[in-house]
mmCIF file with all atom_site columns, C-alpha atoms and ligand atoms in Angstrom:
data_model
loop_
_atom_site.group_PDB
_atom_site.id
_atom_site.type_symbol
_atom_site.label_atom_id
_atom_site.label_alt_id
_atom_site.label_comp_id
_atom_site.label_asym_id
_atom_site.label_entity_id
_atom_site.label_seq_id
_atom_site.pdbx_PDB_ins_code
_atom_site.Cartn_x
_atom_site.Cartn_y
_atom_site.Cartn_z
_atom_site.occupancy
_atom_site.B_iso_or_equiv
_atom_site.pdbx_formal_charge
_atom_site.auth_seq_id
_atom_site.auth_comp_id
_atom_site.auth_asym_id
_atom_site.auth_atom_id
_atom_site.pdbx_PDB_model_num
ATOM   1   C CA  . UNK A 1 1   ? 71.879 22.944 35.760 1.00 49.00 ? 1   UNK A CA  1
ATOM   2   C CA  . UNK A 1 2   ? 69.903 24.778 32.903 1.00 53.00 ? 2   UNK A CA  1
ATOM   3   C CA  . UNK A 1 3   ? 72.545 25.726 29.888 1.00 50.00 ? 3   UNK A CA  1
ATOM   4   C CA  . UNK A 1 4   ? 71.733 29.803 30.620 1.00 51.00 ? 4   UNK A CA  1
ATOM   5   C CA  . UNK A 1 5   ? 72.912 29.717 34.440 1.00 63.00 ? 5   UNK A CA  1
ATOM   6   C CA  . UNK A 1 6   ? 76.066 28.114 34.276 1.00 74.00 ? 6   UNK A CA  1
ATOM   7   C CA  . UNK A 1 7   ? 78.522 30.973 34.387 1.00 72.00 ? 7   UNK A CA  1
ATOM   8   C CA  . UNK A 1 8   ? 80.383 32.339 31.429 1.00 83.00 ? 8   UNK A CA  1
ATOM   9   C CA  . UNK A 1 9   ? 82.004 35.573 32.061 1.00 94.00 ? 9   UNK A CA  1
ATOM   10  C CA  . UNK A 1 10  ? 82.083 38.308 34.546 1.00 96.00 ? 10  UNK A CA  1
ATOM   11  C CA  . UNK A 1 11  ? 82.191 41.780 34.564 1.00 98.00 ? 11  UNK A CA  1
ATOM   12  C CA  . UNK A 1 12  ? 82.456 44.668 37.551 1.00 98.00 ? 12  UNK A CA  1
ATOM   13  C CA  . UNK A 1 13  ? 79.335 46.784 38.112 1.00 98.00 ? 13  UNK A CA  1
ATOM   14  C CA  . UNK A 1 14  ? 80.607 50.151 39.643 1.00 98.00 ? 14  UNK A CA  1
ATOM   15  C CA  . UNK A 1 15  ? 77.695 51.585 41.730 1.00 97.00 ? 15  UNK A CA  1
ATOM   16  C CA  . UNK A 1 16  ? 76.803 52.839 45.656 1.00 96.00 ? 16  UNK A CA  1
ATOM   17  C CA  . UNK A 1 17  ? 73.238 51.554 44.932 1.00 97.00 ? 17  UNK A CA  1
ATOM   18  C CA  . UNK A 1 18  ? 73.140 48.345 46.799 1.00 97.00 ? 18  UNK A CA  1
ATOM   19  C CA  . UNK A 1 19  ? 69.893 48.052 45.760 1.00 97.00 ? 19  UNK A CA  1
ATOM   20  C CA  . UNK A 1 20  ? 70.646 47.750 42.244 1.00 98.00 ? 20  UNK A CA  1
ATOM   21  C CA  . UNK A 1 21  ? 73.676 45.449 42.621 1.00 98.00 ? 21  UNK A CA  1
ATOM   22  C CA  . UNK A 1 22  ? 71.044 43.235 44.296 1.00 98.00 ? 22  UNK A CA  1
ATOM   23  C CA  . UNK A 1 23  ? 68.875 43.750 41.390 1.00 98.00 ? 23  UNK A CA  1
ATOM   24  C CA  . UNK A 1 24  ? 71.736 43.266 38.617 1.00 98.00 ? 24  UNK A CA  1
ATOM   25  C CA  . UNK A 1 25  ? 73.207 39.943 40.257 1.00 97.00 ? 25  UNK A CA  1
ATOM   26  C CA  . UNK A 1 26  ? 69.806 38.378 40.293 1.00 97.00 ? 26  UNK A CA  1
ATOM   27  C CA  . UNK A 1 27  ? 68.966 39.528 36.679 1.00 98.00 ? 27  UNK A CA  1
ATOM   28  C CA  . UNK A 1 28  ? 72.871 38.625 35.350 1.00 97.00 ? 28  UNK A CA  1
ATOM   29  C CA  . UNK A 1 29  ? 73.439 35.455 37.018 1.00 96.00 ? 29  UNK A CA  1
ATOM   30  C CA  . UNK A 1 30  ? 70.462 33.932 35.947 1.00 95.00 ? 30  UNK A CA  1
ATOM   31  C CA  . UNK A 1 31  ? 71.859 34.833 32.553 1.00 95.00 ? 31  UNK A CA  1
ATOM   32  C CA  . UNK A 1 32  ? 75.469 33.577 33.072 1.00 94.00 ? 32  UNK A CA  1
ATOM   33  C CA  . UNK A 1 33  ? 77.425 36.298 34.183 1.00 96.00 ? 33  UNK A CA  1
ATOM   34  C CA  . UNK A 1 34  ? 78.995 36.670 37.810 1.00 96.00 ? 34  UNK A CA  1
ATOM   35  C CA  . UNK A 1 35  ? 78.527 40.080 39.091 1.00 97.00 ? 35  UNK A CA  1
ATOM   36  C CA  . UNK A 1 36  ? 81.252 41.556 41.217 1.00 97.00 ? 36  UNK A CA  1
ATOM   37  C CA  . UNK A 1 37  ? 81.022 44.894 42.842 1.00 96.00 ? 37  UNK A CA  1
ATOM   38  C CA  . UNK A 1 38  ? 82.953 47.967 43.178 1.00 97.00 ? 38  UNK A CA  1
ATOM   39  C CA  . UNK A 1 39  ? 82.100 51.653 44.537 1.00 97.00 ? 39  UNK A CA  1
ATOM   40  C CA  . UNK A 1 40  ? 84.911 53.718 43.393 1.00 95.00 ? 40  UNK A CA  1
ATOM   41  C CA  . UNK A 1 41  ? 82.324 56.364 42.591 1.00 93.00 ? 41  UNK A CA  1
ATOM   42  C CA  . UNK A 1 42  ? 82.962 58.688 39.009 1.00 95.00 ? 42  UNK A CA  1
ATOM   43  C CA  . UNK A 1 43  ? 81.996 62.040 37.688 1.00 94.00 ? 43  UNK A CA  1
ATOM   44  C CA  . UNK A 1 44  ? 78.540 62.150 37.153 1.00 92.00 ? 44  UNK A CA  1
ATOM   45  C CA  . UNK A 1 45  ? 78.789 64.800 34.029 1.00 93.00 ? 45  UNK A CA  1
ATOM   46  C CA  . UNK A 1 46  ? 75.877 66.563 32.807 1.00 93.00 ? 46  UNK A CA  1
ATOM   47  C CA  . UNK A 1 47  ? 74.121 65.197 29.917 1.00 95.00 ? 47  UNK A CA  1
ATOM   48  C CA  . UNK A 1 48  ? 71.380 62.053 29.156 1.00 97.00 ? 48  UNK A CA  1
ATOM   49  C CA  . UNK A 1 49  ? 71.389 59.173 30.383 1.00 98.00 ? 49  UNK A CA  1
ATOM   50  C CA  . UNK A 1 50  ? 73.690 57.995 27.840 1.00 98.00 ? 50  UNK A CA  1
ATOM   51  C CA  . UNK A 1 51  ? 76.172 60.358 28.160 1.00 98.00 ? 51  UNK A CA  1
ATOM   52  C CA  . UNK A 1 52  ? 76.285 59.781 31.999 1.00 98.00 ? 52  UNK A CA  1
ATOM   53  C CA  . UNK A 1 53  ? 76.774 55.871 31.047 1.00 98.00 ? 53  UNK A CA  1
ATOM   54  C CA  . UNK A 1 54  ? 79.410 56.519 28.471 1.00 98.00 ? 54  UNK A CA  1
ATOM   55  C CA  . UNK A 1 55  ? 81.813 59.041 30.449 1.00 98.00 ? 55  UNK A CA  1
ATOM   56  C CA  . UNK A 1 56  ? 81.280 57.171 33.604 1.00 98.00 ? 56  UNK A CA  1
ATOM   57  C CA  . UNK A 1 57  ? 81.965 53.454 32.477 1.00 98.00 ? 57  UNK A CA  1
ATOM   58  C CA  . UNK A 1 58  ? 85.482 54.669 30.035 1.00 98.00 ? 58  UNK A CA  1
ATOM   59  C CA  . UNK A 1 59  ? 86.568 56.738 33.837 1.00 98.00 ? 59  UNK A CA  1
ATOM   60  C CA  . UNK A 1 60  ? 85.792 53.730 35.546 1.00 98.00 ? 60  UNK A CA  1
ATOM   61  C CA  . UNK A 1 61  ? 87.402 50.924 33.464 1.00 98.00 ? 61  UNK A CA  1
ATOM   62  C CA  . UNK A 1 62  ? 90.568 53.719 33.060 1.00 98.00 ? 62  UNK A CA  1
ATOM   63  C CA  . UNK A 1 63  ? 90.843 53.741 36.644 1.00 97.00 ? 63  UNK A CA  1
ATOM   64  C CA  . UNK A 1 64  ? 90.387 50.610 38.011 1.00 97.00 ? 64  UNK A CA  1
ATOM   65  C CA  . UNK A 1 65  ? 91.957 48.690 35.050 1.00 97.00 ? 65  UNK A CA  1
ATOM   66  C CA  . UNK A 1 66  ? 89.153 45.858 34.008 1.00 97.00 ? 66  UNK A CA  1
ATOM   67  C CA  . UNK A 1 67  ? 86.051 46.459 32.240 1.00 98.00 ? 67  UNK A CA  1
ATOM   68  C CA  . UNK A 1 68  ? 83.356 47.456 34.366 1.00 98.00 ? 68  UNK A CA  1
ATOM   69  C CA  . UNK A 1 69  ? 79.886 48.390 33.912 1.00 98.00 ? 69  UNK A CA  1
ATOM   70  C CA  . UNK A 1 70  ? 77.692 51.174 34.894 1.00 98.00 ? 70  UNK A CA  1
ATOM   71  C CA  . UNK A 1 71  ? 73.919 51.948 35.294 1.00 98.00 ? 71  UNK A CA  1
ATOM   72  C CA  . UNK A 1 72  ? 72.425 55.783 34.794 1.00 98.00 ? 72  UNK A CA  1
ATOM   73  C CA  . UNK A 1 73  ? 68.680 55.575 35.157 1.00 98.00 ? 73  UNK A CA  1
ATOM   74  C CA  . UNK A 1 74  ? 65.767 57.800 35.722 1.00 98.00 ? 74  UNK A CA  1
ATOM   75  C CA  . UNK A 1 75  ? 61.804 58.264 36.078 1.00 98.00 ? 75  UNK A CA  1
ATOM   76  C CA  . UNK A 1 76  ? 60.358 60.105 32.910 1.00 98.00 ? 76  UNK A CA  1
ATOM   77  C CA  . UNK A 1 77  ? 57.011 61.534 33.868 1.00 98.00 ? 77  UNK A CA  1
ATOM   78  C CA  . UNK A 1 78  ? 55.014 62.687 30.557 1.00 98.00 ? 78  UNK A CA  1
ATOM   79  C CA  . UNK A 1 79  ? 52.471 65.194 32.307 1.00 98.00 ? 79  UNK A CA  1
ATOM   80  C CA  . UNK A 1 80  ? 55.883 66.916 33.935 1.00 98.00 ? 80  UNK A CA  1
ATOM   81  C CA  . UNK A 1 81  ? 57.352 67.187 30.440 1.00 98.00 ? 81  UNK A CA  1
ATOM   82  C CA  . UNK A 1 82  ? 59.586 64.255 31.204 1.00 98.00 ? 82  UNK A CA  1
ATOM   83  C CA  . UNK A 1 83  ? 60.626 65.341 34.799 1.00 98.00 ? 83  UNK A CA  1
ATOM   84  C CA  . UNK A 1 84  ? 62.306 64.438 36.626 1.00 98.00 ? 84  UNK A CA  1
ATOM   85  C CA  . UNK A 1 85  ? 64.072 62.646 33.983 1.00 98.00 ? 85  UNK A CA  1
ATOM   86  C CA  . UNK A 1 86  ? 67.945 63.158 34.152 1.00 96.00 ? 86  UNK A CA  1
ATOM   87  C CA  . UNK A 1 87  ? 67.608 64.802 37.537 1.00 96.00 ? 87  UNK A CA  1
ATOM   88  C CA  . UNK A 1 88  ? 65.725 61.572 39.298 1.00 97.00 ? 88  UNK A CA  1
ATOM   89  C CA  . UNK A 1 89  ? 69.123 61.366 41.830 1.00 96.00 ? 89  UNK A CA  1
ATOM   90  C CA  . UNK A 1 90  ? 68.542 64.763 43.211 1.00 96.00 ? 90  UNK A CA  1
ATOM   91  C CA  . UNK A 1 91  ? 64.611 65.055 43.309 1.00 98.00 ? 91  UNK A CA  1
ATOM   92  C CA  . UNK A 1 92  ? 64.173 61.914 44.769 1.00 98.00 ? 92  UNK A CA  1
ATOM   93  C CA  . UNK A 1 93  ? 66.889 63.197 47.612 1.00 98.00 ? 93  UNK A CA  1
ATOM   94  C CA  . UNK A 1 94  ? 65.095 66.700 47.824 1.00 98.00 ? 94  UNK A CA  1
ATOM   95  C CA  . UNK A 1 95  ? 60.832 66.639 47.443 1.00 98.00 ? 95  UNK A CA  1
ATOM   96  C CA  . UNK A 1 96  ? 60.836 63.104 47.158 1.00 98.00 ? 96  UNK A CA  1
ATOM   97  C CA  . UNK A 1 97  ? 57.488 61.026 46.308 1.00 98.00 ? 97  UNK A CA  1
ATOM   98  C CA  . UNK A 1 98  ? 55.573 63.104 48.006 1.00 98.00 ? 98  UNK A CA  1
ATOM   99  C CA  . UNK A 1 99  ? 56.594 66.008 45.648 1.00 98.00 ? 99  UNK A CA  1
ATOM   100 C CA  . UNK A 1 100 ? 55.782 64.149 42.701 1.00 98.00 ? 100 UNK A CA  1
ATOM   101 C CA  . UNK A 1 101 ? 52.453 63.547 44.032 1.00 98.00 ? 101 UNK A CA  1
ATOM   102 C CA  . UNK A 1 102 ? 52.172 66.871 45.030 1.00 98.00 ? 102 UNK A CA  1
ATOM   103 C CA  . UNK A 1 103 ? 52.706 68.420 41.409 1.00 98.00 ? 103 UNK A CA  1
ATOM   104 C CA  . UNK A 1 104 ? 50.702 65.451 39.357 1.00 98.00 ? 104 UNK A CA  1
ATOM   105 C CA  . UNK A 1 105 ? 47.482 65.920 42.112 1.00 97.00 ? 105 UNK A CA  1
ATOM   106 C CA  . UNK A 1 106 ? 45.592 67.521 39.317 1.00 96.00 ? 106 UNK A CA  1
ATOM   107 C CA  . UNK A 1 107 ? 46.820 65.797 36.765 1.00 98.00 ? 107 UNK A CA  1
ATOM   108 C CA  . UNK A 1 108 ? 44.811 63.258 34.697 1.00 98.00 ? 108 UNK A CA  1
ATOM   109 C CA  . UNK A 1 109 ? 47.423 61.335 32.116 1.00 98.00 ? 109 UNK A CA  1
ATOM   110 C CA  . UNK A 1 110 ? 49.420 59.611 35.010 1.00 98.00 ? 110 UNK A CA  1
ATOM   111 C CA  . UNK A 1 111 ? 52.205 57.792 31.851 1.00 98.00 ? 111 UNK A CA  1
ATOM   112 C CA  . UNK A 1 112 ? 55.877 57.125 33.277 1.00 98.00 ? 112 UNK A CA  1
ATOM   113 C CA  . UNK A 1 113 ? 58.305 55.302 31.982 1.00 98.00 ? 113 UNK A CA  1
ATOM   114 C CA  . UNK A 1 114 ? 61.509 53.986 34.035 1.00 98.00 ? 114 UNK A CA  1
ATOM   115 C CA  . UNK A 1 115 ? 64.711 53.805 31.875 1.00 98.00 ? 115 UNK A CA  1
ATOM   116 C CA  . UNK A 1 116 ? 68.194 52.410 32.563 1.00 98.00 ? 116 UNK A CA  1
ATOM   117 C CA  . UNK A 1 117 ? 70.915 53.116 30.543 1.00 98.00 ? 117 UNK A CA  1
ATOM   118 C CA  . UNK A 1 118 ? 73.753 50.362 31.143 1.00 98.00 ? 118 UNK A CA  1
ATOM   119 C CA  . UNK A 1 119 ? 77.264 51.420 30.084 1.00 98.00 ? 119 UNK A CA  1
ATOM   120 C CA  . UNK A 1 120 ? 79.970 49.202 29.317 1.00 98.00 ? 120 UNK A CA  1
ATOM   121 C CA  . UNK A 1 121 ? 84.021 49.961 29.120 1.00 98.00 ? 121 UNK A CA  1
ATOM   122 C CA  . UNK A 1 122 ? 87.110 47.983 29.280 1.00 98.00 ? 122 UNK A CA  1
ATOM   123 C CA  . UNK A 1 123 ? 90.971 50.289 30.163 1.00 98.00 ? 123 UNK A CA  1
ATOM   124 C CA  . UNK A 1 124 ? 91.468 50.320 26.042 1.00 96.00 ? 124 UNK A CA  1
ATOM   125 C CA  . UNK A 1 125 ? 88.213 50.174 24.444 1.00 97.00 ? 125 UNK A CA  1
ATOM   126 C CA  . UNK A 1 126 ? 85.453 52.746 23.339 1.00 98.00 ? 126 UNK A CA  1
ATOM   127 C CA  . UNK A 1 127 ? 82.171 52.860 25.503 1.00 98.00 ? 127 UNK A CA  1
ATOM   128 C CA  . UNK A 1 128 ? 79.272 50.819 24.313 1.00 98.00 ? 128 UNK A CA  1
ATOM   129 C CA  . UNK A 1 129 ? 75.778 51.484 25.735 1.00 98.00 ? 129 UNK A CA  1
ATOM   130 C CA  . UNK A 1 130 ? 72.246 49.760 26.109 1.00 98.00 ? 130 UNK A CA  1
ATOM   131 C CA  . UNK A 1 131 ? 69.027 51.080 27.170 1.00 98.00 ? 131 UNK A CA  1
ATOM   132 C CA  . UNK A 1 132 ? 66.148 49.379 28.926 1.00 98.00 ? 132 UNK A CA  1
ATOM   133 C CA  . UNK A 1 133 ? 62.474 50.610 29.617 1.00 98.00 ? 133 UNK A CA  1
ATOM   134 C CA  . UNK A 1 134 ? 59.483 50.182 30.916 1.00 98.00 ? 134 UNK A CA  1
ATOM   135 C CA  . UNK A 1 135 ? 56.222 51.547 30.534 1.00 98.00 ? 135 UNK A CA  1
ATOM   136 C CA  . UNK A 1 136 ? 53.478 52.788 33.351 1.00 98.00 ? 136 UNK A CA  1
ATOM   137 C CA  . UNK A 1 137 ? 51.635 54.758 35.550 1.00 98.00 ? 137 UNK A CA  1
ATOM   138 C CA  . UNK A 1 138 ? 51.971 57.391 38.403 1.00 98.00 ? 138 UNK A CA  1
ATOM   139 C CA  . UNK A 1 139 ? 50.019 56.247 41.187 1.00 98.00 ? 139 UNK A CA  1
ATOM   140 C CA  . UNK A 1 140 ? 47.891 58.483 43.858 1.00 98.00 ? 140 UNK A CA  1
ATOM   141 C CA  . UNK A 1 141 ? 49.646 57.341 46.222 1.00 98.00 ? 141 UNK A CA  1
ATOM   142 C CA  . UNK A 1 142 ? 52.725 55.091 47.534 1.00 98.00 ? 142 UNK A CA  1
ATOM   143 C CA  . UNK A 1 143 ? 52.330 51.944 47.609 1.00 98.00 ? 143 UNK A CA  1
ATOM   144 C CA  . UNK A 1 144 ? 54.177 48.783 48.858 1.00 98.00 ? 144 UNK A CA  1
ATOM   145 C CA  . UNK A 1 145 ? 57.627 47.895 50.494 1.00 96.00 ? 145 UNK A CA  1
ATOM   146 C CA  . UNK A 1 146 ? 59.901 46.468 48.694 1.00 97.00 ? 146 UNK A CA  1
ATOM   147 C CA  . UNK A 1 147 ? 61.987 48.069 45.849 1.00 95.00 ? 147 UNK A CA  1
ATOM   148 C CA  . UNK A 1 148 ? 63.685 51.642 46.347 1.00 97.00 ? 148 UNK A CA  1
ATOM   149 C CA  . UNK A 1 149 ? 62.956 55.304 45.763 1.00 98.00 ? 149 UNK A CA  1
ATOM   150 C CA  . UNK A 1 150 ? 60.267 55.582 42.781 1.00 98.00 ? 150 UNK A CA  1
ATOM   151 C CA  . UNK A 1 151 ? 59.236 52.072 43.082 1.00 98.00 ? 151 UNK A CA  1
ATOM   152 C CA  . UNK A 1 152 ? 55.951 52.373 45.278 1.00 98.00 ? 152 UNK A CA  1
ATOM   153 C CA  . UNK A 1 153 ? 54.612 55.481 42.999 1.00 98.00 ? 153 UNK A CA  1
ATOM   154 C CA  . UNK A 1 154 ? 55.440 52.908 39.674 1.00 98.00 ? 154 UNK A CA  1
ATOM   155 C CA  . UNK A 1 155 ? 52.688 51.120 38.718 1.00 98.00 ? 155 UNK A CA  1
ATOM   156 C CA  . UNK A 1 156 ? 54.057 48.907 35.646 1.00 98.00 ? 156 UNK A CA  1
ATOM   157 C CA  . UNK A 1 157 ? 51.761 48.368 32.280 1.00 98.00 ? 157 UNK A CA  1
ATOM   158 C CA  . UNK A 1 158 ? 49.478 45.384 32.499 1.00 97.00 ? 158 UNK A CA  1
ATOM   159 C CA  . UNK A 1 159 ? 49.930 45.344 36.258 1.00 97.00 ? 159 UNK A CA  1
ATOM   160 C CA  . UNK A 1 160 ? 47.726 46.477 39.073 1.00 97.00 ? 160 UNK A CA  1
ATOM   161 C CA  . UNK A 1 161 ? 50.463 46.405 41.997 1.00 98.00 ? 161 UNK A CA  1
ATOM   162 C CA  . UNK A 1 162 ? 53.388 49.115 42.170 1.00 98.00 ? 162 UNK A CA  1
ATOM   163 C CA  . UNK A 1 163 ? 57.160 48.262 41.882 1.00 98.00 ? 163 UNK A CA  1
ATOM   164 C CA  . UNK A 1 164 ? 56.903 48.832 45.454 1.00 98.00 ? 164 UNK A CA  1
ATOM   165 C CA  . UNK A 1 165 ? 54.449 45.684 46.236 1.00 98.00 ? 165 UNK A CA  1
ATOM   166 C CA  . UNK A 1 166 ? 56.184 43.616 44.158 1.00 98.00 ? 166 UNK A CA  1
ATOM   167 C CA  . UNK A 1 167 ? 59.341 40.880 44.845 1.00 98.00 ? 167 UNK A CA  1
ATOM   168 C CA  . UNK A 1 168 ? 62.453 41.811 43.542 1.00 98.00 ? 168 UNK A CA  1
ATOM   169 C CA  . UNK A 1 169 ? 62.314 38.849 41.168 1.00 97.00 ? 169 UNK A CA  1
ATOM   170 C CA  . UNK A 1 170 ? 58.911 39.686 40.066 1.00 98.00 ? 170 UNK A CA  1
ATOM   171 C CA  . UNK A 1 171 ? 60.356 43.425 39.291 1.00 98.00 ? 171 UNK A CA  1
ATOM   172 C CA  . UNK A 1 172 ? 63.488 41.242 37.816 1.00 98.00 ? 172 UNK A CA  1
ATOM   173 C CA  . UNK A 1 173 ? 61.145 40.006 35.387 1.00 97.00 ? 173 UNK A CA  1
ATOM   174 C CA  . UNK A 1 174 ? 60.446 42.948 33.173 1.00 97.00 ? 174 UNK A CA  1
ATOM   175 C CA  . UNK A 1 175 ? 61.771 45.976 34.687 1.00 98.00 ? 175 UNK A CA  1
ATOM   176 C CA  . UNK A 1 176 ? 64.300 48.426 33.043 1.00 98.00 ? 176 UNK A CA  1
ATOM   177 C CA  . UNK A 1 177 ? 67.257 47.634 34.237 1.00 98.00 ? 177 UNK A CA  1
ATOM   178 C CA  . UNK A 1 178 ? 66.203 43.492 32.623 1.00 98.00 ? 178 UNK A CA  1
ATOM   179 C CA  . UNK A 1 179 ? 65.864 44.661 29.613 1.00 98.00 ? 179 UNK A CA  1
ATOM   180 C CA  . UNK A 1 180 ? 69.176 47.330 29.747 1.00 98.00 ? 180 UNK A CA  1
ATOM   181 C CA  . UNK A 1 181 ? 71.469 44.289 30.975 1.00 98.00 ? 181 UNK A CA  1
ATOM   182 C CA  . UNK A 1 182 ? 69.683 41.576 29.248 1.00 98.00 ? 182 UNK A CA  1
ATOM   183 C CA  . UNK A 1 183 ? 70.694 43.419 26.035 1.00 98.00 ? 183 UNK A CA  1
ATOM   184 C CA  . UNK A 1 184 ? 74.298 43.933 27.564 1.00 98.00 ? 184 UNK A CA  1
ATOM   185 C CA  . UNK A 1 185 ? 74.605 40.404 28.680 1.00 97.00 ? 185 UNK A CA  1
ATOM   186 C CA  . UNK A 1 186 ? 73.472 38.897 24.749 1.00 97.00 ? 186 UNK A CA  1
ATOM   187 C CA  . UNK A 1 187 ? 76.240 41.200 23.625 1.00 97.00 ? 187 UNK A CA  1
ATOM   188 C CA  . UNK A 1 188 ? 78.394 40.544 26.300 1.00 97.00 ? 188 UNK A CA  1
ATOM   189 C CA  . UNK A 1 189 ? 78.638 36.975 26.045 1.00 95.00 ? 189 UNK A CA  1
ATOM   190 C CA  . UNK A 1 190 ? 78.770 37.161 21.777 1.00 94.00 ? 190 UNK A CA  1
ATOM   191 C CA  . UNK A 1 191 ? 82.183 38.521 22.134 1.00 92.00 ? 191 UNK A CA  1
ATOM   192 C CA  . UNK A 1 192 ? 84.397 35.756 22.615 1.00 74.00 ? 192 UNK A CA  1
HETATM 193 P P1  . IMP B 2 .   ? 70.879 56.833 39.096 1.00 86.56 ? 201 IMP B P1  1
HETATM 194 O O1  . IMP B 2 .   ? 71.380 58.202 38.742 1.00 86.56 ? 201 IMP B O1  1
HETATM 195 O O2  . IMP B 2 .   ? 71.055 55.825 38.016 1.00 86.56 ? 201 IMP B O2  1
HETATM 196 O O3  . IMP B 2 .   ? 71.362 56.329 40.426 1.00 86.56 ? 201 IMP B O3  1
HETATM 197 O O4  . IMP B 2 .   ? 69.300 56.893 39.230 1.00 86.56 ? 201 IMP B O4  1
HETATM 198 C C1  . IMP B 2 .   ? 68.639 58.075 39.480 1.00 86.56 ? 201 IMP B C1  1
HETATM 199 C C2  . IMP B 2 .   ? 67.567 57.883 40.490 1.00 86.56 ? 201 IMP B C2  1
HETATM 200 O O5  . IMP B 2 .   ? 66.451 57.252 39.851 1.00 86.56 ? 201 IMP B O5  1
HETATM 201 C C3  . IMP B 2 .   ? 67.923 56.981 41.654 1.00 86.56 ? 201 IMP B C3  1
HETATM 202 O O6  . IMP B 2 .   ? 68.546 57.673 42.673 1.00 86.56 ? 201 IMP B O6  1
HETATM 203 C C4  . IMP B 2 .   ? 66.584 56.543 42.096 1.00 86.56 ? 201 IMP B C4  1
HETATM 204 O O7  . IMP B 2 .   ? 66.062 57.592 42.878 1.00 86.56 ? 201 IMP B O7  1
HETATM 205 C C5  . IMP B 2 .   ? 65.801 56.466 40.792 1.00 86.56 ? 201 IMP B C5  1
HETATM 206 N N1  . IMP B 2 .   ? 65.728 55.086 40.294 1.00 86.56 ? 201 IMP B N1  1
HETATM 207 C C6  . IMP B 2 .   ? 66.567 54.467 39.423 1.00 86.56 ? 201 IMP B C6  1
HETATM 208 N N2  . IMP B 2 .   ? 66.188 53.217 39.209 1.00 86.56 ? 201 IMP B N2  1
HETATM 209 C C7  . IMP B 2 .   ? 65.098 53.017 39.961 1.00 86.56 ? 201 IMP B C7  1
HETATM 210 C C8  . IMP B 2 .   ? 64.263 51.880 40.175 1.00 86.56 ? 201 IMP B C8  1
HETATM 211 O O8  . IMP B 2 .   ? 64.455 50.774 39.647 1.00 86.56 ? 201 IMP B O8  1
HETATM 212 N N3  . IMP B 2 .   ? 63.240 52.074 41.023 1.00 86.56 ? 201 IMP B N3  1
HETATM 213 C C9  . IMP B 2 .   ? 62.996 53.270 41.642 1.00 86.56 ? 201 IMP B C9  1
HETATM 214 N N4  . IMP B 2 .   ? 63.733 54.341 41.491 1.00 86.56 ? 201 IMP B N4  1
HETATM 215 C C10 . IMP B 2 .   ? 64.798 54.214 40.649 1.00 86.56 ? 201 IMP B C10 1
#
């Protein structure tokens, strides 16, 4: 077995996203951590991503007694002045990827980034937080299958094919959320 995947440490990742506990098992395990899962749900409080992280991982770790992590992400649309940004939850819930489409159909400079904001707590420590992101393109249309919400509008740099057409270990491979718990996993496992 390759030194990286033997596991080292654990940790709790406190989401309803099945989708990204999928996501965050494949990226952490391959990087020695055991991901276990817990949806206890926490106030979501208004702020950036880091905020959201910060206040949600120290409630979460409080509460259920064991450090935990947490994800707050979002698509950042430049054309839309960053939109829908911090409110990616609730658009993608009310107009959807169809809105999007609808208000970028004129508009030329398609740039996106995804970012994911990890948070990390333990029940007695100070929240520490790590942020992930990757750089792209709005599509004209939706594209693919796989992957959730923004994913088939996502067309990655360097990359033809959306989010959407692509395996989740090919997403795995350079996404935001890799690079968020990548950087939370190297500090992670330098902490004795
Ligand atoms: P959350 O608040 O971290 O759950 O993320 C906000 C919203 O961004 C989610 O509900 C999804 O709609 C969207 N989102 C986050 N990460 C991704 C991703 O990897 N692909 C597509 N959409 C995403």
């Amino acid at each position: 077995m390759p030194k990286e995947r033997q596991i080292q440490k654990s940790i709790t990742f406190i989401t309803g996203n099945q989708h990204k506990v999928l996501e965050a098992q494949g990226i952490l395990n391959n990087l020695g951590i055991s991901l276990e899962h817990a949806d206890i749900g926490y106030p979501e409080i208004q702020g950036n991503l880091e905020d959201v992280a910060r206040y949600g991982a120290q409630y979460a770790a409080r509460r259920l007694g064991k450090p935990v992590i947490v994800e707050d992400a979002g698509l950042f649309i430049k054309a839309l002045k960053w939109f829908p940004g911090t409110y990616s939850s609730y658009v993608q819930e009310t107009i959807g990827n169809k809105g999007i489409l609808k208000l970028m159909s004129d508009v030329v400079d398609r740039y996106a980034e995804f970012r994911s904001v990890i948070g990390f707590c333990t029940p007695k420590t100070e929240p520490e937080v790590f942020l992930g992101t990757v750089k792209g393109q709005i599509g004209y249309e939706e594209i693919g299958r796989f992957g959730f919400a923004y994913d088939p509008l996502f067309h990655p740099e360097g990359y033809e094919e959306s989010f959407g057409e692509m395996k989740r270990d090919e997403k795995n491979r350079f996404s935001h959320r890799r690079k968020s718990l990548e950087k939370f996993a190297l500090w992670y496992k330098s902490q004795g």
